[in-house]
Coordinates of C-alpha atoms and ligand atoms in Angstrom, one line a residue:
M1 CA -14.8 1.4 -38.6
P2 CA -13.7 2.1 -35.2
A3 CA -15.8 4.1 -33.0
Q4 CA -15.5 7.7 -33.8
Q5 CA -14.2 9.9 -31.2
P6 CA -17.5 11.8 -29.8
P7 CA -17.7 15.6 -30.9
S8 CA -17.2 16.5 -27.4
G9 CA -15.0 13.8 -26.8
P10 CA -11.5 14.0 -25.0
S11 CA -9.3 16.7 -26.0
S12 CA -7.1 15.7 -28.6
K13 CA -4.3 18.0 -27.4
A14 CA -1.4 16.2 -26.2
P15 CA -0.4 16.9 -22.6
P16 CA 2.3 19.6 -22.1
D17 CA 5.3 17.5 -22.7
H18 CA 6.8 16.6 -19.1
T19 CA 9.6 14.7 -20.6
P20 CA 12.0 16.4 -18.3
A21 CA 9.7 15.5 -15.4
G22 CA 8.7 12.2 -16.7
S23 CA 12.1 11.1 -17.6
T24 CA 13.9 11.9 -14.4
P25 CA 13.6 9.0 -12.1
I26 CA 11.7 9.9 -8.8
N27 CA 14.9 9.2 -6.7
K28 CA 16.8 11.8 -8.7
L29 CA 14.3 14.6 -7.9
P30 CA 16.0 17.1 -5.7
A31 CA 13.3 16.6 -3.0
W32 CA 13.5 12.9 -2.9
Q33 CA 16.5 12.6 -0.5
S34 CA 14.7 14.6 2.1
F35 CA 11.7 12.6 1.6
V36 CA 13.4 9.4 2.2
R37 CA 15.0 10.8 5.3
L38 CA 12.0 12.0 6.8
A39 CA 10.1 8.7 6.2
Q40 CA 13.0 6.6 7.6
Q41 CA 13.1 8.7 10.5
Q42 CA 9.6 7.7 11.5
T43 CA 7.9 4.6 12.9
P44 CA 4.0 4.5 12.6
N45 CA 2.5 4.6 16.0
A46 CA -1.1 5.9 15.3
N47 CA -1.0 8.2 18.3
S48 CA -0.7 11.2 15.9
L49 CA -4.1 11.1 14.4
N50 CA -4.3 11.7 10.8
I51 CA -7.8 11.1 9.5
I52 CA -9.3 12.6 6.4
D53 CA -13.0 12.7 5.4
A54 CA -13.4 12.5 1.6
A55 CA -16.7 12.0 -0.5
G56 CA -18.5 10.5 2.5
L57 CA -15.6 8.1 3.4
T58 CA -13.1 8.4 6.2
L59 CA -9.4 7.6 5.7
D60 CA -7.3 6.9 8.8
I61 CA -3.4 7.0 7.8
S62 CA -2.4 7.3 11.4
A63 CA -0.8 4.0 11.2
Q64 CA 1.3 5.1 8.2
R65 CA 4.4 7.5 8.1
H66 CA 2.9 10.9 7.8
S67 CA 4.0 14.5 9.1
A68 CA 3.7 18.1 8.0
A69 CA 7.4 17.8 6.8
L70 CA 6.6 14.8 4.7
N71 CA 3.7 16.6 3.2
D72 CA 6.0 19.5 2.3
A73 CA 8.6 17.2 0.7
L74 CA 5.7 15.5 -1.2
D75 CA 4.4 18.7 -2.6
Q76 CA 7.8 19.4 -3.9
L77 CA 8.0 15.9 -5.6
L78 CA 4.4 16.6 -7.1
A79 CA 5.5 20.2 -8.1
A80 CA 8.6 18.6 -9.8
R81 CA 6.2 16.1 -11.7
H82 CA 3.7 19.0 -12.8
F83 CA 1.3 17.2 -10.8
N84 CA -1.5 20.0 -10.9
A85 CA -1.4 20.2 -14.7
Q86 CA -1.3 16.3 -14.9
R87 CA -4.4 15.9 -12.8
E88 CA -6.0 18.6 -14.9
Q89 CA -5.3 16.4 -18.1
L90 CA -6.8 13.4 -16.5
L91 CA -9.8 15.0 -15.4
E92 CA -10.4 17.0 -18.6
G93 CA -9.7 14.1 -21.1
G94 CA -6.0 15.0 -21.9
Q95 CA -4.0 12.2 -23.6
V96 CA -2.5 11.0 -20.5
N97 CA -2.0 7.6 -22.0
R98 CA 1.3 8.5 -24.1
T99 CA 2.2 5.1 -25.7
E100 CA -1.3 4.8 -27.1
N101 CA -2.0 8.6 -27.5
R102 CA -5.3 8.2 -25.7
A103 CA -7.1 10.0 -22.9
A104 CA -8.2 8.0 -19.9
W105 CA -11.4 9.9 -19.3
H106 CA -13.3 7.5 -17.0
T107 CA -14.3 10.4 -14.8
A108 CA -16.4 11.7 -17.8
L109 CA -18.4 8.6 -17.5
R110 CA -19.6 9.4 -13.9
A111 CA -20.1 13.2 -14.5
P112 CA -23.7 14.0 -13.2
A113 CA -24.5 15.8 -16.3
P114 CA -22.1 14.6 -18.9
T115 CA -21.3 17.3 -21.4
N116 CA -20.2 14.6 -23.8
Q117 CA -23.3 13.8 -25.9
D118 CA -22.3 10.2 -26.6
I119 CA -21.9 9.4 -22.9
A120 CA -25.3 10.8 -22.3
R121 CA -26.6 8.9 -25.2
E122 CA -25.3 5.5 -24.1
R123 CA -26.3 6.0 -20.7
A124 CA -29.7 6.5 -21.9
R125 CA -29.8 3.6 -24.1
V126 CA -28.7 1.3 -21.2
N127 CA -31.3 2.8 -18.8
N128 CA -34.1 2.3 -21.6
F129 CA -33.0 -1.2 -22.3
V130 CA -33.3 -2.1 -18.6
R131 CA -36.6 -0.2 -18.0
L132 CA -38.3 -2.0 -21.0
A133 CA -36.8 -5.4 -19.8
D134 CA -38.1 -4.6 -16.2
S135 CA -41.5 -3.6 -17.4
E136 CA -41.9 -6.7 -19.3
R137 CA -40.2 -9.0 -16.7
R138 CA -38.0 -10.2 -19.3
W139 CA -34.7 -11.8 -18.9
R140 CA -34.8 -14.0 -15.7
N141 CA -31.3 -15.2 -16.3
I142 CA -28.5 -13.2 -17.4
V143 CA -25.0 -14.8 -18.7
H144 CA -22.3 -12.1 -18.4
I145 CA -19.4 -13.0 -20.6
G146 CA -16.2 -10.8 -20.2
I147 CA -12.9 -10.9 -18.4
G148 CA -10.9 -8.5 -16.6
G149 CA -12.2 -5.0 -16.6
S150 CA -15.1 -6.2 -18.5
D151 CA -16.0 -8.6 -15.7
W152 CA -14.5 -7.7 -12.1
G153 CA -16.4 -4.4 -11.5
V154 CA -19.7 -6.1 -12.5
R155 CA -19.1 -9.0 -10.3
L156 CA -18.3 -6.6 -7.4
A157 CA -21.3 -4.4 -7.7
V158 CA -23.8 -7.5 -8.2
R159 CA -22.6 -9.1 -5.1
A160 CA -22.4 -5.9 -3.0
F161 CA -26.0 -5.1 -3.7
G162 CA -27.5 -8.4 -4.6
Y163 CA -26.0 -10.7 -2.0
T164 CA -29.5 -11.4 -0.5
G165 CA -30.9 -12.9 -3.8
L166 CA -31.9 -11.4 -7.0
W167 CA -35.1 -11.5 -9.2
R168 CA -32.9 -12.1 -12.1
Q169 CA -30.2 -14.8 -11.9
V170 CA -26.8 -13.7 -13.0
R171 CA -24.1 -16.1 -14.1
F172 CA -20.5 -14.7 -14.8
V173 CA -18.3 -16.5 -17.4
S174 CA -14.7 -15.3 -17.8
N175 CA -12.3 -18.1 -18.1
I176 CA -11.5 -20.0 -21.3
D177 CA -11.8 -23.2 -19.3
G178 CA -14.9 -24.9 -20.7
H179 CA -16.1 -25.7 -17.3
A180 CA -16.7 -21.9 -17.1
I181 CA -19.1 -21.8 -19.9
A182 CA -20.7 -25.2 -19.0
G183 CA -21.5 -24.0 -15.5
G184 CA -22.7 -20.6 -16.7
L185 CA -25.3 -22.1 -19.1
A186 CA -26.2 -25.2 -17.1
G187 CA -30.0 -25.4 -16.2
L188 CA -31.1 -22.0 -17.6
D189 CA -34.1 -21.9 -19.9
P190 CA -32.8 -20.4 -23.1
R191 CA -36.1 -18.6 -23.6
D192 CA -35.7 -16.3 -20.9
T193 CA -31.8 -15.9 -20.8
L194 CA -29.9 -12.8 -22.1
V195 CA -26.4 -13.2 -23.0
V196 CA -24.3 -10.2 -22.2
L197 CA -20.9 -10.0 -24.2
A198 CA -18.7 -7.5 -22.6
S199 CA -15.6 -6.8 -24.3
K200 CA -14.0 -3.3 -25.1
S201 CA -11.8 -4.8 -27.9
F202 CA -14.0 -7.2 -29.1
T203 CA -10.8 -9.5 -29.8
T204 CA -10.5 -11.2 -26.4
A205 CA -10.1 -14.7 -27.1
E206 CA -11.7 -16.1 -24.0
T207 CA -15.0 -13.7 -24.5
L208 CA -15.4 -14.5 -28.1
Q209 CA -15.0 -18.3 -27.6
N210 CA -17.3 -18.3 -24.7
G211 CA -19.6 -16.0 -26.7
Q212 CA -19.7 -18.4 -29.4
Q213 CA -20.6 -21.3 -27.3
A214 CA -23.4 -19.4 -25.9
V215 CA -24.8 -18.3 -29.1
Q216 CA -24.7 -22.0 -30.4
W217 CA -26.5 -22.9 -27.0
L218 CA -29.3 -20.4 -27.9
K219 CA -29.4 -21.7 -31.6
N220 CA -29.5 -25.4 -30.4
A221 CA -32.6 -24.6 -28.4
G222 CA -34.5 -23.7 -31.5
L223 CA -35.3 -20.2 -30.5
P224 CA -37.0 -18.3 -33.5
D225 CA -34.3 -15.6 -33.3
P226 CA -31.5 -16.5 -31.0
W227 CA -29.7 -13.1 -31.9
K228 CA -32.5 -11.2 -29.8
H229 CA -31.1 -12.9 -26.8
V230 CA -27.5 -11.5 -27.3
V231 CA -26.2 -7.9 -26.5
A232 CA -22.7 -6.6 -26.6
I233 CA -20.9 -3.8 -24.9
T234 CA -17.8 -2.6 -26.9
A235 CA -15.6 0.3 -28.3
R236 CA -15.7 -1.7 -31.5
P237 CA -19.4 -1.9 -32.7
D238 CA -18.2 -2.6 -36.2
R239 CA -16.7 -6.0 -34.8
A240 CA -19.7 -7.0 -32.9
Q241 CA -21.9 -6.3 -36.0
E242 CA -19.6 -8.4 -38.1
W243 CA -19.8 -11.1 -35.4
G244 CA -23.5 -11.3 -35.7
L245 CA -25.1 -8.8 -33.3
N246 CA -27.9 -6.4 -34.1
P247 CA -26.7 -2.8 -34.0
E248 CA -29.7 -2.0 -31.6
H249 CA -28.2 -4.5 -29.3
I250 CA -24.7 -3.0 -29.3
F251 CA -24.0 -0.6 -26.6
H252 CA -20.9 1.5 -26.9
L253 CA -17.9 2.7 -24.9
W254 CA -14.8 4.3 -26.4
D255 CA -11.2 3.8 -26.6
W256 CA -10.5 6.6 -24.1
V257 CA -12.0 4.4 -21.4
G258 CA -9.5 2.0 -20.0
G259 CA -10.5 -1.6 -19.6
R260 CA -10.0 -1.5 -15.7
F261 CA -11.8 1.8 -15.7
S262 CA -14.8 0.7 -17.7
L263 CA -17.2 0.0 -14.8
W264 CA -18.6 3.4 -15.0
S265 CA -19.7 2.7 -18.8
A266 CA -22.2 0.6 -20.4
I267 CA -20.2 -2.3 -19.2
G268 CA -22.3 -1.7 -16.0
L269 CA -25.3 -3.0 -18.0
T270 CA -25.7 -6.3 -16.1
T271 CA -25.3 -4.5 -12.8
A272 CA -28.4 -2.4 -13.9
L273 CA -30.3 -5.5 -14.9
A274 CA -29.3 -7.3 -11.8
V275 CA -29.8 -5.0 -9.0
N276 CA -31.2 -1.8 -10.7
S277 CA -30.1 1.2 -12.7
D278 CA -30.4 3.3 -9.5
V279 CA -27.3 1.3 -8.0
V280 CA -25.5 2.4 -11.0
A281 CA -26.5 5.8 -10.7
G282 CA -25.6 5.9 -7.2
M283 CA -22.1 4.4 -7.8
H284 CA -21.7 7.2 -10.3
S285 CA -22.5 9.9 -7.9
G286 CA -20.1 8.5 -5.1
A287 CA -17.4 8.3 -7.8
A288 CA -18.1 11.9 -8.9
A289 CA -17.8 13.1 -5.4
M290 CA -14.5 11.5 -5.0
D291 CA -13.5 13.1 -8.1
A292 CA -14.3 16.5 -6.8
H293 CA -12.5 15.9 -3.6
F294 CA -9.4 14.7 -5.5
A295 CA -9.5 17.8 -7.9
A296 CA -9.8 20.4 -4.9
A297 CA -8.4 19.0 -1.5
P298 CA -4.9 20.2 -0.5
T299 CA -2.3 17.6 -0.3
H300 CA -2.5 17.0 3.4
A301 CA -6.2 16.6 3.2
N302 CA -6.4 14.8 -0.2
A303 CA -7.3 11.1 0.5
P304 CA -5.9 9.7 -2.9
I305 CA -2.8 11.7 -2.5
Q306 CA -2.2 10.5 1.0
M307 CA -2.8 7.0 0.2
A308 CA -0.4 7.3 -2.8
M309 CA 2.3 8.8 -0.4
A310 CA 1.8 6.0 1.9
G311 CA 2.2 3.6 -1.0
I312 CA 5.2 5.2 -2.3
I313 CA 7.0 5.1 0.9
N314 CA 6.1 1.5 1.7
R315 CA 7.0 0.3 -1.7
S316 CA 10.0 2.4 -2.9
I317 CA 11.6 3.3 0.5
L318 CA 10.7 0.6 3.1
D319 CA 10.8 -2.0 0.3
Y320 CA 7.5 -3.9 1.0
G321 CA 7.1 -6.0 -1.9
S322 CA 3.2 -6.3 -1.8
L323 CA 0.1 -4.5 -0.5
N324 CA -2.6 -6.4 1.4
I325 CA -6.4 -5.6 0.9
A326 CA -8.5 -6.7 3.8
P327 CA -12.1 -5.6 3.3
Y328 CA -14.0 -6.6 6.5
D329 CA -17.1 -7.0 4.6
F330 CA -17.9 -10.4 2.7
R331 CA -19.9 -8.3 0.4
L332 CA -16.7 -6.8 -1.1
T333 CA -15.1 -10.2 -1.7
E334 CA -14.6 -9.2 -5.4
L335 CA -13.0 -5.9 -4.4
V336 CA -9.6 -7.7 -4.2
P337 CA -9.4 -8.9 -7.8
Y338 CA -10.8 -5.6 -8.9
L339 CA -8.1 -3.8 -7.2
Q340 CA -5.7 -6.4 -8.3
Q341 CA -6.3 -5.4 -11.8
L342 CA -6.7 -1.7 -11.1
D343 CA -3.4 -1.3 -9.3
M344 CA -0.9 -4.1 -10.9
E345 CA -2.2 -3.5 -14.6
S346 CA -1.7 0.0 -14.0
L347 CA 1.5 0.3 -11.9
G348 CA 3.1 -3.1 -12.9
K349 CA 5.7 -0.9 -15.1
S350 CA 9.5 -0.6 -15.0
V351 CA 10.0 2.1 -17.6
L352 CA 9.5 5.9 -17.4
H353 CA 7.4 7.7 -20.0
D354 CA 10.4 8.2 -22.3
G355 CA 11.4 4.6 -22.0
Q356 CA 14.4 4.9 -19.5
A357 CA 14.4 2.3 -16.6
V358 CA 12.5 3.4 -13.6
N359 CA 15.4 2.0 -11.3
I360 CA 13.2 2.0 -8.2
P361 CA 10.5 -0.4 -6.9
T362 CA 7.1 0.6 -8.4
G363 CA 4.0 -1.2 -8.3
P364 CA 3.4 -3.8 -5.5
A365 CA 1.8 -7.1 -5.7
V366 CA -1.8 -6.7 -4.5
W367 CA -3.6 -9.5 -2.7
G368 CA -6.1 -10.2 -0.1
M369 CA -9.3 -11.6 1.1
P370 CA -12.2 -10.2 3.1
G371 CA -11.7 -10.4 7.1
T372 CA -12.4 -12.3 9.3
D373 CA -11.7 -15.2 6.7
A374 CA -8.0 -13.6 6.1
Q375 CA -7.1 -14.2 9.7
H376 CA -7.7 -17.8 9.2
T377 CA -5.8 -18.0 6.1
F378 CA -2.7 -15.7 6.0
F379 CA -2.7 -13.2 8.9
Q380 CA -0.1 -15.4 10.6
W381 CA 2.3 -14.4 7.8
L382 CA 1.3 -10.6 8.1
H383 CA 2.2 -10.9 11.8
Q384 CA 5.1 -12.8 12.1
S385 CA 6.8 -13.4 8.8
S386 CA 10.1 -11.8 7.9
D387 CA 8.6 -9.3 5.5
G388 CA 4.9 -8.7 6.2
A389 CA 2.9 -6.3 4.1
P390 CA 1.1 -2.9 4.7
V391 CA -2.7 -3.6 5.0
D392 CA -5.6 -1.6 3.6
F393 CA -8.3 -2.2 6.3
I394 CA -11.8 -1.4 4.7
V395 CA -15.0 -1.6 7.0
C396 CA -18.5 -0.3 7.1
Q397 CA -19.5 1.3 10.5
H398 CA -23.1 0.3 10.1
A399 CA -24.2 -3.1 8.9
D400 CA -27.2 -3.8 6.6
H401 CA -28.4 -6.7 8.7
G402 CA -30.0 -7.1 12.1
W403 CA -27.3 -9.1 13.8
H404 CA -25.7 -6.5 16.0
K405 CA -23.3 -9.0 17.9
N406 CA -21.9 -10.1 14.5
H407 CA -21.3 -6.7 13.4
Q408 CA -19.6 -5.7 16.8
S409 CA -17.3 -8.6 16.6
L410 CA -16.5 -7.8 12.8
L411 CA -15.5 -4.3 13.9
A412 CA -13.7 -5.5 16.8
N413 CA -11.6 -7.9 14.8
C414 CA -10.8 -5.3 12.2
L415 CA -9.5 -2.8 14.8
A416 CA -7.6 -5.5 16.8
Q417 CA -5.8 -7.1 13.9
R418 CA -4.6 -3.4 12.9
E419 CA -3.5 -2.6 16.5
A420 CA -1.6 -6.1 16.6
L421 CA 0.2 -5.3 13.4
L422 CA 1.1 -2.0 14.5
Q423 CA 1.8 -2.5 18.3
G424 CA 3.3 -6.1 17.9
K425 CA 4.2 -8.1 21.0
S426 CA 7.4 -7.7 22.7
Y427 CA 9.7 -10.6 23.9
E428 CA 8.9 -9.3 27.7
Q429 CA 5.2 -9.3 27.0
A430 CA 5.3 -12.8 25.5
L431 CA 7.3 -14.1 28.4
K432 CA 5.0 -12.6 31.1
E433 CA 2.1 -14.3 29.0
C434 CA 3.8 -17.7 29.3
L435 CA 4.7 -17.3 32.9
D436 CA 1.1 -16.1 33.8
E437 CA -0.2 -19.4 31.9
G438 CA 1.9 -21.3 34.5
I439 CA 4.6 -22.5 31.7
P440 CA 7.8 -23.5 33.4
K441 CA 10.4 -20.6 33.3
Q442 CA 13.0 -22.6 31.2
Q443 CA 10.2 -23.5 28.6
A444 CA 8.6 -19.9 28.7
T445 CA 11.9 -18.3 27.8
W446 CA 12.0 -20.5 24.8
L447 CA 8.3 -20.4 23.9
A448 CA 8.1 -16.5 24.3
R449 CA 10.6 -16.2 21.4
H450 CA 7.9 -18.0 19.0
R451 CA 5.2 -15.7 20.5
T452 CA 6.9 -12.5 19.9
H453 CA 5.4 -10.1 17.4
P454 CA 7.8 -7.5 15.6
G455 CA 5.0 -5.0 15.1
G456 CA 5.5 -1.7 13.4
R457 CA 3.6 -2.8 10.3
P458 CA 1.8 -0.1 8.8
S459 CA -2.0 0.0 7.6
S460 CA -4.6 2.3 6.4
L461 CA -8.0 2.1 7.6
I462 CA -11.0 3.2 5.3
V463 CA -14.4 3.6 6.9
L464 CA -17.6 3.7 5.1
P465 CA -20.6 4.7 7.1
R466 CA -22.3 1.8 5.5
L467 CA -22.2 0.2 2.0
S468 CA -24.1 2.0 -0.3
P469 CA -24.0 2.6 -4.1
F470 CA -22.7 5.9 -3.3
T471 CA -19.9 4.8 -1.0
L472 CA -18.8 2.0 -3.1
G473 CA -18.5 4.4 -6.0
A474 CA -16.3 6.8 -3.8
L475 CA -14.3 4.0 -2.7
L476 CA -13.5 2.8 -6.3
A477 CA -12.7 6.3 -7.5
L478 CA -10.3 6.7 -4.4
Y479 CA -8.2 3.9 -5.6
E480 CA -8.2 4.8 -9.2
H481 CA -7.0 8.3 -8.1
K482 CA -4.5 6.8 -5.7
V483 CA -3.0 4.9 -8.6
F484 CA -2.9 7.9 -10.8
V485 CA -1.1 9.8 -8.3
Q486 CA 1.5 7.1 -7.8
S487 CA 2.0 6.7 -11.5
V488 CA 2.7 10.5 -11.7
L489 CA 5.3 10.3 -9.0
W490 CA 6.8 7.2 -10.3
G491 CA 7.0 8.7 -13.8
I492 CA 5.3 5.8 -15.4
N493 CA 2.1 5.1 -17.6
A494 CA -0.8 3.8 -15.7
F495 CA -3.0 3.5 -18.5
D496 CA -1.4 1.0 -21.1
Q497 CA -0.9 -2.7 -20.5
W498 CA 1.8 -4.0 -23.1
G499 CA 2.6 -6.7 -20.7
V500 CA -0.5 -8.7 -21.3
E501 CA 0.0 -8.9 -25.0
Y502 CA 3.2 -11.2 -25.1
G503 CA 1.7 -14.1 -23.5
K504 CA -1.5 -14.1 -25.8
R505 CA 0.8 -14.2 -28.7
L506 CA 2.7 -17.0 -27.4
A507 CA -0.6 -18.9 -26.6
D508 CA -2.0 -18.4 -30.2
N509 CA 1.1 -20.0 -31.5
I510 CA 1.0 -23.0 -29.1
S511 CA -2.7 -23.4 -29.6
I512 CA -1.9 -23.8 -33.4
Q513 CA 0.7 -26.3 -32.5
L514 CA -1.6 -28.3 -30.1
Q515 CA -4.4 -28.6 -32.8
Q516 CA -1.8 -30.1 -35.4
G517 CA -1.9 -33.5 -33.6
Q518 CA 0.7 -36.0 -32.9
A519 CA 1.6 -36.7 -36.4
A520 CA 2.8 -33.2 -37.1
P521 CA 6.6 -32.3 -37.0
A522 CA 7.9 -31.6 -33.5
P523 CA 7.1 -28.0 -32.4
S524 CA 10.0 -25.6 -32.8
G525 CA 11.1 -22.5 -30.9
H526 CA 10.4 -23.6 -27.5
D527 CA 12.4 -24.7 -24.6
A528 CA 12.6 -28.4 -23.8
S529 CA 9.8 -28.4 -21.2
T530 CA 7.3 -26.7 -23.3
T531 CA 8.1 -28.8 -26.4
H532 CA 7.6 -31.8 -24.2
W533 CA 4.4 -30.8 -22.8
I534 CA 3.0 -29.5 -26.4
N535 CA 3.8 -33.2 -27.5
T536 CA 2.2 -34.7 -24.7
F537 CA -1.0 -32.5 -24.8
R538 CA -1.3 -32.9 -28.6
G539 CA -2.7 -36.4 -27.9
N540 CA -5.7 -34.8 -26.0
G541 CA -7.0 -33.5 -29.2
Q542 CA -10.4 -35.3 -28.9
P543 CA -13.3 -33.7 -30.5
A544 CA -15.6 -31.9 -27.9
N545 CA -18.6 -34.3 -27.2
Ligands
F6P601 O1 -5.9 -8.2 -19.2 C1 -5.9 -7.4 -20.5 C2 -7.1 -6.7 -20.9 O2 -6.9 -5.9 -22.0 C3 -7.6 -5.7 -19.8 O3 -7.0 -4.5 -19.7 C4 -9.1 -5.7 -20.1 O4 -9.8 -5.2 -19.0 C5 -9.3 -7.2 -20.4 O5 -8.1 -7.7 -21.1 C6 -10.6 -7.5 -21.4 O6 -10.4 -6.6 -22.5 P1 -11.7 -6.5 -23.3 O7 -12.7 -5.8 -22.6 O8 -11.1 -5.6 -24.6 O9 -12.3 -7.8 -23.8

């Protein structure tokens, strides 16, 4: 039986039907042409400061295209999309996910005093479980099995606040590749190991397969009650119970929590076990503060809206195909995949709410790596490639270590890279540089061409005073709301993910054909290459040792 909608659950009322707004491509809205013209007239120069304080963070979009006139045009676009009503729908649990008739009420999960009794109950259950485990010094090892939104956020939080070592050892297993579960279990003492199965749907093949291997590992250890070592976090407790879980070991979330927005739910159990429940509470507080900012700040001072405007201009007007995320903090390594899923699984859509083609570039490819590693990996491309990409630089003003020189160098590199992307280096500057190095004139005139930087490459800078649960929570909520605003402007659904289903269905079919072995008739319904490899791989069907 699917989880019942909580009594005080999201409102079941459908959003005001904005089909007219939702079905008008953004580039057909009256204000669009002036918005485009204003954006194209500008070149970012970072001399006109545009710095916004929001929920303890500081957003500097001076190096993006911005102006009062752009904000006025943006306000007209937002009004044409009935943005205020849609934002209210989002924050009050309206059915903003139209193709699945669901709310996307992740903001309710972090409300300081949740009005929704089920949220309060599950939050208390998680805290009690962790408190008991801590009091008994139980579960030295946690094996967190989950993927996508049931994985990235937990990995991010555990590294961000556990990078100097944890009392509990946490292993993350997400991939169906058997090496992942093998590595996840290797060397652990089953007697002191807790397996956490995180799956909103409780149907994800990777998670269930890996979960089965983990349960078998517990059983093989001869434990008196292996199921005591397994908990699940899911919106389908019925399926988890059928699978073998004890009901008191099943923590609930609900179908109105999107997978990539589920960090704030009981999915955060592993974070609480690994670092502590105060970290989870602190992240909730920071995210709630950003929710309040997003709900109230006027357009020109609204950080998510301003980031969304930059994203729309860079993607749909300037035609940048991607967005680079550059966290200048190694503790935020997992921020990149977290934002990849948040942004690309939400905005990688090309039809409007009414099913018409969007006919304008929408969600960019999101990629990146922490700086300064990124400078030694792909910043050459960012500086001198034919296209380049806008960059979101993220940095903490204060470090949580004692090596002052390291942190000054980190800050300097972040600012320098941003400045180099924006200012570039002219041919004349490059030529003078070569001549000053004593390079002969003829060679210098040639080499200077190779040393020229086009510049004019936009970026945002997000400054956290320091990395705390509060500031990380605020940062993640900032991006969640940026994604929402862009989805409203583009007229697309940010909360479904039909694109991930097709490949899964094909994989189910090919898996069956692979298991049939080489004696089976040739697989049908595939292109020649896929058929060739199914036949080839069928020979791999040795039983696992
Ligand atoms: O990638 C598809 C997806 O459904 C994500 O949206 C989700 O976070 C992930 O798979 C895992 O889903 P579940 O939590 O249901 O196992």
